[in-house]
Tab-separated table of C-alpha atoms and ligand atoms in Angstrom:
chain	number	residue	atom	x	y	z
A	8	MET	CA	180.428	255.023	37.068
A	9	SER	CA	183.128	254.798	34.438
A	10	LEU	CA	184.440	251.767	32.609
A	11	SER	CA	187.551	253.730	31.710
A	12	VAL	CA	190.902	252.667	33.161
A	13	LYS	CA	192.698	255.846	32.095
A	14	ASP	CA	195.618	256.663	34.457
A	15	LYS	CA	194.978	253.588	36.628
A	16	VAL	CA	198.202	251.922	37.722
A	17	VAL	CA	197.843	248.197	37.151
A	18	ILE	CA	200.324	245.409	37.836
A	19	VAL	CA	199.852	242.368	35.592
A	20	THR	CA	201.888	239.336	36.649
A	21	GLY	CA	202.943	236.883	33.952
A	22	ALA	CA	202.266	239.486	31.258
A	23	GLY	CA	205.156	238.447	29.051
A	24	ARG	CA	202.978	236.290	26.834
A	25	GLY	CA	199.551	234.740	26.400
A	26	ILE	CA	196.495	236.054	28.203
A	27	GLY	CA	198.529	238.247	30.591
A	28	GLN	CA	200.014	240.072	27.630
A	29	ALA	CA	196.500	240.619	26.231
A	30	TYR	CA	195.307	242.101	29.576
A	31	ALA	CA	198.311	244.446	29.665
A	32	GLU	CA	197.908	245.601	26.061
A	33	ASP	CA	194.162	246.210	26.417
A	34	LEU	CA	194.566	248.233	29.636
A	35	ALA	CA	197.421	250.311	28.197
A	36	ALA	CA	195.399	251.015	25.059
A	37	ASP	CA	192.752	252.627	27.311
A	38	GLY	CA	195.343	254.805	29.085
A	39	ALA	CA	196.333	252.655	32.074
A	40	LYS	CA	199.926	252.657	33.345
A	41	VAL	CA	200.899	249.028	33.291
A	42	VAL	CA	203.575	247.227	35.298
A	43	ILE	CA	204.643	244.040	33.538
A	44	ALA	CA	205.734	241.687	36.357
A	45	GLU	CA	207.222	238.688	34.616
A	46	ILE	CA	209.860	236.032	35.301
A	47	SER	CA	211.026	235.857	31.675
A	48	ALA	CA	213.173	238.946	31.137
A	49	ASP	CA	212.956	238.730	27.332
A	50	ASP	CA	209.181	238.317	27.212
A	51	GLY	CA	208.527	240.934	29.902
A	52	ALA	CA	210.719	243.539	28.248
A	53	ALA	CA	209.162	242.776	24.843
A	54	THR	CA	205.593	243.284	26.144
A	55	ALA	CA	206.540	246.628	27.739
A	56	ALA	CA	208.371	247.754	24.571
A	57	ALA	CA	205.405	246.810	22.337
A	58	ILE	CA	203.031	248.837	24.540
A	59	LYS	CA	205.333	251.866	24.482
A	60	GLN	CA	205.733	251.611	20.729
A	61	LYS	CA	201.956	251.976	20.401
A	62	GLY	CA	202.062	255.119	22.584
A	63	GLY	CA	201.055	253.393	25.821
A	64	GLU	CA	202.673	253.579	29.258
A	65	ALA	CA	204.397	250.498	30.703
A	66	ILE	CA	207.428	249.337	32.668
A	67	PHE	CA	208.879	245.875	32.996
A	68	VAL	CA	209.826	244.665	36.481
A	69	HIS	CA	211.624	241.350	36.618
A	70	THR	CA	209.536	239.364	39.130
A	71	ASP	CA	209.404	235.858	40.514
A	72	VAL	CA	206.044	235.576	42.274
A	73	THR	CA	207.239	232.608	44.343
A	74	LYS	CA	209.628	234.911	46.230
A	75	PHE	CA	208.103	237.468	48.584
A	76	GLU	CA	211.145	239.778	48.340
A	77	SER	CA	210.741	239.854	44.565
A	78	THR	CA	207.031	240.753	44.774
A	79	LYS	CA	207.850	243.424	47.372
A	80	LYS	CA	210.302	244.985	44.918
A	81	MET	CA	207.625	244.721	42.202
A	82	ALA	CA	205.247	246.803	44.330
A	83	GLU	CA	207.997	249.281	45.278
A	84	ASP	CA	209.024	249.742	41.643
A	85	ALA	CA	205.384	250.304	40.641
A	86	VAL	CA	205.003	253.038	43.275
A	87	ALA	CA	208.395	254.578	42.381
A	88	ALA	CA	207.397	254.784	38.711
A	89	TYR	CA	203.729	255.745	38.932
A	90	GLY	CA	203.018	256.790	42.556
A	91	ARG	CA	200.282	254.277	43.368
A	92	ILE	CA	198.842	250.803	42.700
A	93	ASP	CA	195.180	250.777	41.713
A	94	ALA	CA	194.937	247.122	40.752
A	95	ILE	CA	196.860	243.908	40.405
A	96	ILE	CA	195.963	241.079	38.052
A	97	ASN	CA	197.431	237.886	39.512
A	98	ASN	CA	197.799	236.059	36.226
A	99	ALA	CA	201.239	234.396	36.512
A	100	ALA	CA	200.961	230.633	36.706
A	101	LEU	CA	202.683	227.418	35.871
A	102	TYR	CA	200.472	226.377	32.956
A	103	GLY	CA	202.622	226.502	29.817
A	104	GLY	CA	204.836	223.429	29.718
A	105	LEU	CA	202.516	221.205	31.774
A	106	LYS	CA	201.419	217.919	30.234
A	107	SER	CA	198.200	215.945	30.755
A	108	LYS	CA	199.070	213.073	33.093
A	109	SER	CA	197.346	210.720	35.476
A	110	LEU	CA	197.727	211.579	39.150
A	111	LEU	CA	199.762	208.371	39.422
A	112	GLN	CA	202.356	209.784	37.058
A	113	LEU	CA	202.601	213.286	38.475
A	114	ASP	CA	206.023	214.286	39.670
A	115	GLU	CA	206.200	215.523	43.273
A	116	ALA	CA	208.589	218.380	42.437
A	117	GLU	CA	206.205	219.544	39.678
A	118	TRP	CA	203.277	219.390	42.132
A	119	ASP	CA	205.181	221.654	44.554
A	120	ARG	CA	206.222	224.062	41.788
A	121	VAL	CA	202.596	224.425	40.569
A	122	MET	CA	201.462	225.235	44.107
A	123	ALA	CA	204.377	227.634	44.688
A	124	ILE	CA	203.609	229.713	41.589
A	125	ASN	CA	199.815	229.415	41.285
A	126	VAL	CA	198.872	229.596	44.975
A	127	LYS	CA	201.730	230.955	47.089
A	128	GLY	CA	202.514	233.433	44.302
A	129	ILE	CA	199.137	235.105	44.831
A	130	TRP	CA	199.618	235.250	48.603
A	131	ASN	CA	202.999	236.925	48.030
A	132	CYS	CA	201.623	239.454	45.533
A	133	VAL	CA	198.691	240.351	47.776
A	134	ARG	CA	200.995	240.902	50.775
A	135	ALA	CA	203.265	243.014	48.589
A	136	VAL	CA	200.605	245.446	47.300
A	137	LEU	CA	198.588	245.653	50.514
A	138	PRO	CA	200.521	248.479	52.264
A	139	GLN	CA	200.080	250.795	49.264
A	140	MET	CA	196.412	249.878	48.707
A	141	THR	CA	195.748	250.403	52.414
A	142	LYS	CA	197.370	253.839	52.265
A	143	GLN	CA	195.200	254.724	49.262
A	144	GLY	CA	192.031	253.447	50.972
A	145	LYS	CA	191.182	251.520	47.819
A	146	GLY	CA	192.511	248.767	45.601
A	147	LYS	CA	191.451	245.972	43.293
A	148	ILE	CA	192.823	242.458	43.331
A	149	ILE	CA	191.948	240.245	40.379
A	150	ASN	CA	192.966	236.603	40.607
A	151	ILE	CA	193.073	234.423	37.530
A	152	ALA	CA	191.519	231.055	38.340
A	153	SER	CA	190.173	228.657	35.701
A	154	THR	CA	187.066	226.697	34.818
A	155	VAL	CA	189.129	223.545	35.457
A	156	ALA	CA	188.312	224.105	39.138
A	157	LEU	CA	184.567	224.337	38.427
A	158	ARG	CA	184.479	221.423	36.001
A	159	GLY	CA	186.900	219.113	37.815
A	160	THR	CA	189.148	218.742	34.785
A	161	PRO	CA	191.134	215.490	35.136
A	162	PHE	CA	194.736	214.574	34.242
A	163	MET	CA	196.149	217.819	35.676
A	164	LEU	CA	195.328	217.273	39.325
A	165	HIS	CA	197.953	219.679	40.667
A	166	TYR	CA	196.882	222.453	38.298
A	167	THR	CA	193.141	221.879	38.874
A	168	ALA	CA	193.693	221.847	42.659
A	169	SER	CA	195.759	225.043	42.469
A	170	LYS	CA	192.972	226.874	40.644
A	171	GLY	CA	190.434	225.638	43.205
A	172	ALA	CA	192.691	227.236	45.822
A	173	VAL	CA	192.659	230.503	43.846
A	174	LEU	CA	188.841	230.550	43.968
A	175	ALA	CA	188.820	229.857	47.722
A	176	MET	CA	191.543	232.449	48.411
A	177	THR	CA	189.589	235.033	46.441
A	178	LYS	CA	186.570	234.630	48.718
A	179	ALA	CA	188.598	234.539	51.943
A	180	LEU	CA	190.625	237.614	50.924
A	181	ALA	CA	187.453	239.478	49.957
A	182	VAL	CA	186.247	239.029	53.539
A	183	GLU	CA	189.567	239.503	55.341
A	184	LEU	CA	191.183	242.457	53.575
A	185	PRO	CA	188.554	245.126	54.368
A	186	VAL	CA	188.607	243.938	58.008
A	187	ILE	CA	192.376	244.191	58.462
A	188	THR	CA	192.936	247.301	56.316
A	189	ARG	CA	189.683	249.271	56.741
A	190	ALA	CA	190.133	250.058	53.038
A	191	ASN	CA	187.856	249.437	50.070
A	192	ILE	CA	189.862	246.593	48.642
A	193	THR	CA	187.912	244.297	46.353
A	194	VAL	CA	188.991	240.785	45.419
A	195	ASN	CA	187.483	238.949	42.472
A	196	SER	CA	188.511	236.156	40.166
A	197	ILE	CA	188.189	235.426	36.479
A	198	CYS	CA	187.753	231.841	35.298
A	199	PRO	CA	188.820	231.524	31.678
A	200	GLY	CA	187.757	228.418	29.796
A	201	LEU	CA	190.163	226.590	27.508
A	202	THR	CA	191.832	229.489	25.702
A	203	PHE	CA	194.013	229.035	22.648
A	204	THR	CA	197.279	230.568	23.780
A	205	GLU	CA	200.652	229.122	22.769
A	206	ALA	CA	200.655	227.227	26.099
A	207	SER	CA	197.290	225.511	25.440
A	208	ILE	CA	198.128	224.741	21.831
A	209	LYS	CA	201.271	222.859	22.984
A	210	LEU	CA	199.430	221.115	25.822
A	211	LEU	CA	196.704	219.872	23.454
A	212	GLU	CA	198.951	218.894	20.552
A	213	GLY	CA	197.474	215.798	18.883
A	214	GLN	CA	194.325	215.913	21.036
A	215	ASP	CA	191.857	217.089	18.381
A	216	LYS	CA	189.024	215.013	19.886
A	217	ALA	CA	189.428	216.706	23.279
A	218	ILE	CA	189.419	220.135	21.608
A	219	GLU	CA	186.258	219.283	19.653
A	220	ALA	CA	184.570	217.942	22.805
A	221	ASN	CA	185.398	221.146	24.660
A	222	ILE	CA	183.891	223.304	21.922
A	223	ARG	CA	180.822	221.033	21.851
A	224	ASP	CA	180.343	221.697	25.596
A	225	GLN	CA	180.314	225.462	25.014
A	226	CYS	CA	177.109	227.337	24.111
A	227	LEU	CA	179.170	229.420	21.680
A	228	LYS	CA	180.821	227.028	19.243
A	229	ARG	CA	184.256	228.450	18.558
A	230	LYS	CA	187.724	228.473	20.089
A	231	GLU	CA	188.211	230.916	22.980
A	232	VAL	CA	191.113	233.350	22.478
A	233	ALA	CA	192.983	235.702	24.833
A	234	GLU	CA	191.052	238.742	23.570
A	235	ASP	CA	187.812	237.156	24.847
A	236	LEU	CA	189.084	237.689	28.406
A	237	VAL	CA	190.160	241.315	28.353
A	238	GLY	CA	186.638	242.736	28.828
A	239	ALA	CA	186.196	241.022	32.203
A	240	ALA	CA	189.599	242.215	33.468
A	241	HIS	CA	188.957	245.733	32.181
A	242	TYR	CA	185.649	245.892	34.062
A	243	LEU	CA	187.215	244.600	37.289
A	244	VAL	CA	190.011	247.213	37.078
A	245	SER	CA	187.557	250.046	36.373
A	246	ASP	CA	185.483	251.962	38.946
A	247	ALA	CA	182.364	250.357	37.465
A	248	SER	CA	183.072	247.243	39.583
A	249	ASP	CA	183.628	249.105	42.885
A	250	PHE	CA	180.850	247.269	44.783
A	251	MET	CA	181.656	243.817	43.424
A	252	THR	CA	183.828	241.558	45.560
A	253	GLY	CA	184.293	237.874	46.332
A	254	ALA	CA	182.924	236.961	42.911
A	255	ALA	CA	184.112	234.702	40.109
A	256	MET	CA	183.515	235.822	36.524
A	257	VAL	CA	183.345	232.832	34.197
A	258	VAL	CA	184.345	233.603	30.605
A	259	ASP	CA	184.218	230.337	28.686
A	260	GLY	CA	181.537	230.523	26.005
A	261	GLY	CA	179.058	228.900	28.382
A	262	ALA	CA	180.786	225.558	29.024
A	263	ALA	CA	180.868	225.532	32.836
A	264	ARG	CA	177.516	227.332	33.283
A	265	HIS	CA	178.541	228.004	36.880
B	20	NAD	N1	195.164	229.268	28.407
B	20	NAD	C1	194.133	228.668	29.007
B	20	NAD	O1	193.427	227.811	28.435
B	20	NAD	C2	193.757	229.050	30.409
B	20	NAD	C3	192.523	228.622	30.909
B	20	NAD	C4	192.165	228.969	32.212
B	20	NAD	C5	193.028	229.720	32.982
B	20	NAD	N2	194.229	230.112	32.462
B	20	NAD	C6	195.098	230.904	33.312
B	20	NAD	O2	195.344	232.154	32.678
B	20	NAD	C7	196.663	232.592	32.970
B	20	NAD	C8	197.449	232.800	31.690
B	20	NAD	O3	197.386	231.650	30.874
B	20	NAD	P1	198.314	231.499	29.566
B	20	NAD	O4	197.702	230.494	28.689
B	20	NAD	O5	198.640	232.852	29.051
B	20	NAD	O6	199.608	230.828	30.268
B	20	NAD	P2	201.162	230.956	29.974
B	20	NAD	O7	201.810	229.768	30.586
B	20	NAD	O8	201.394	231.214	28.520
B	20	NAD	O9	201.578	232.300	30.745
B	20	NAD	C9	201.961	232.321	32.091
B	20	NAD	C10	202.925	233.485	32.292
B	20	NAD	O10	203.339	233.483	33.660
B	20	NAD	C11	204.757	233.652	33.716
B	20	NAD	N3	205.295	233.073	34.956
B	20	NAD	C12	205.448	231.762	35.248
B	20	NAD	N4	206.031	231.625	36.445
B	20	NAD	C13	206.215	232.861	36.948
B	20	NAD	C14	206.774	233.353	38.156
B	20	NAD	N5	207.256	232.537	39.100
B	20	NAD	N6	206.803	234.693	38.356
B	20	NAD	C15	206.340	235.547	37.400
B	20	NAD	N7	205.816	235.129	36.224
B	20	NAD	C16	205.758	233.804	36.007
B	20	NAD	C17	205.249	232.909	32.478
B	20	NAD	O11	206.588	233.258	32.144
B	20	NAD	C18	204.214	233.348	31.453
B	20	NAD	O12	204.543	234.567	30.849
B	20	NAD	C19	197.256	231.546	33.910
B	20	NAD	O13	196.960	231.881	35.242
B	20	NAD	C20	196.479	230.304	33.533
B	20	NAD	O14	196.472	229.345	34.567
B	20	NAD	C21	194.603	229.788	31.203
């Protein structure tokens, strides 16, 4: 069974920056055809251009995961460009720009926006790729959760709750999709630990003690970076993970020890 992703068609949502960009670049470097589904037109186009400049294959599709019509177009554009959809990495989330706050200070509109992107966005993307994956008889859905859901991270209740929903949806979809499609569709999640993307660096500005405490909790005593996560995604896209479904892969230097 091969770990190669050569010629696999993979949609990565939220791949304009941060960890999503790292997934897209890693997969393209191994020969995958990557669809960058991103709400920021500048960032999405830049990720696709950078991949092509290195000799990889990528297209940018302007996508808002909160809108089903937009995710439907994302799937249609992927099939129009590359003929199939082997995998989708549901990575887009409202994370960058959030601030640590008590539940008493959380804004209701922000709560709804977090749920719309992080939870409903995955439902939309799954519904959008399902017809093509069903036709193929095979597909791989990879949902990006977070160790915040395993550890009960406080002061981001909406975000922590949304990632708990991603873990639960992953299991329910793993059971339901093969029943309704009769296809070999696997659904797994990845739980990154605190990863030093631009978004996390801004969120944790001035919180050196919290950063140190997080590293102390890890078995491996260094900051996690986006590149630490690409191996798990690569494996889940590849045929090597064909019999794995309903699982959560924790990549956090051993902090959650789930
Ligand atoms: N960085 C961390 O410490 C960490 C830890 C655990 C889990 N995660 C998860 O990993 C993923 C990536 O994290 P990151 O640090 O790169 O975050 P980020 O905020 O930098 O990236 C999120 C990306 O999603 C895009 N996006 C937002 N709303 C969208 C929408 N409606 N439609 C399409 N795209 C949209 C953003 O434009 C951005 O490019 C997220 O799911 C995040 O929750 C991150």
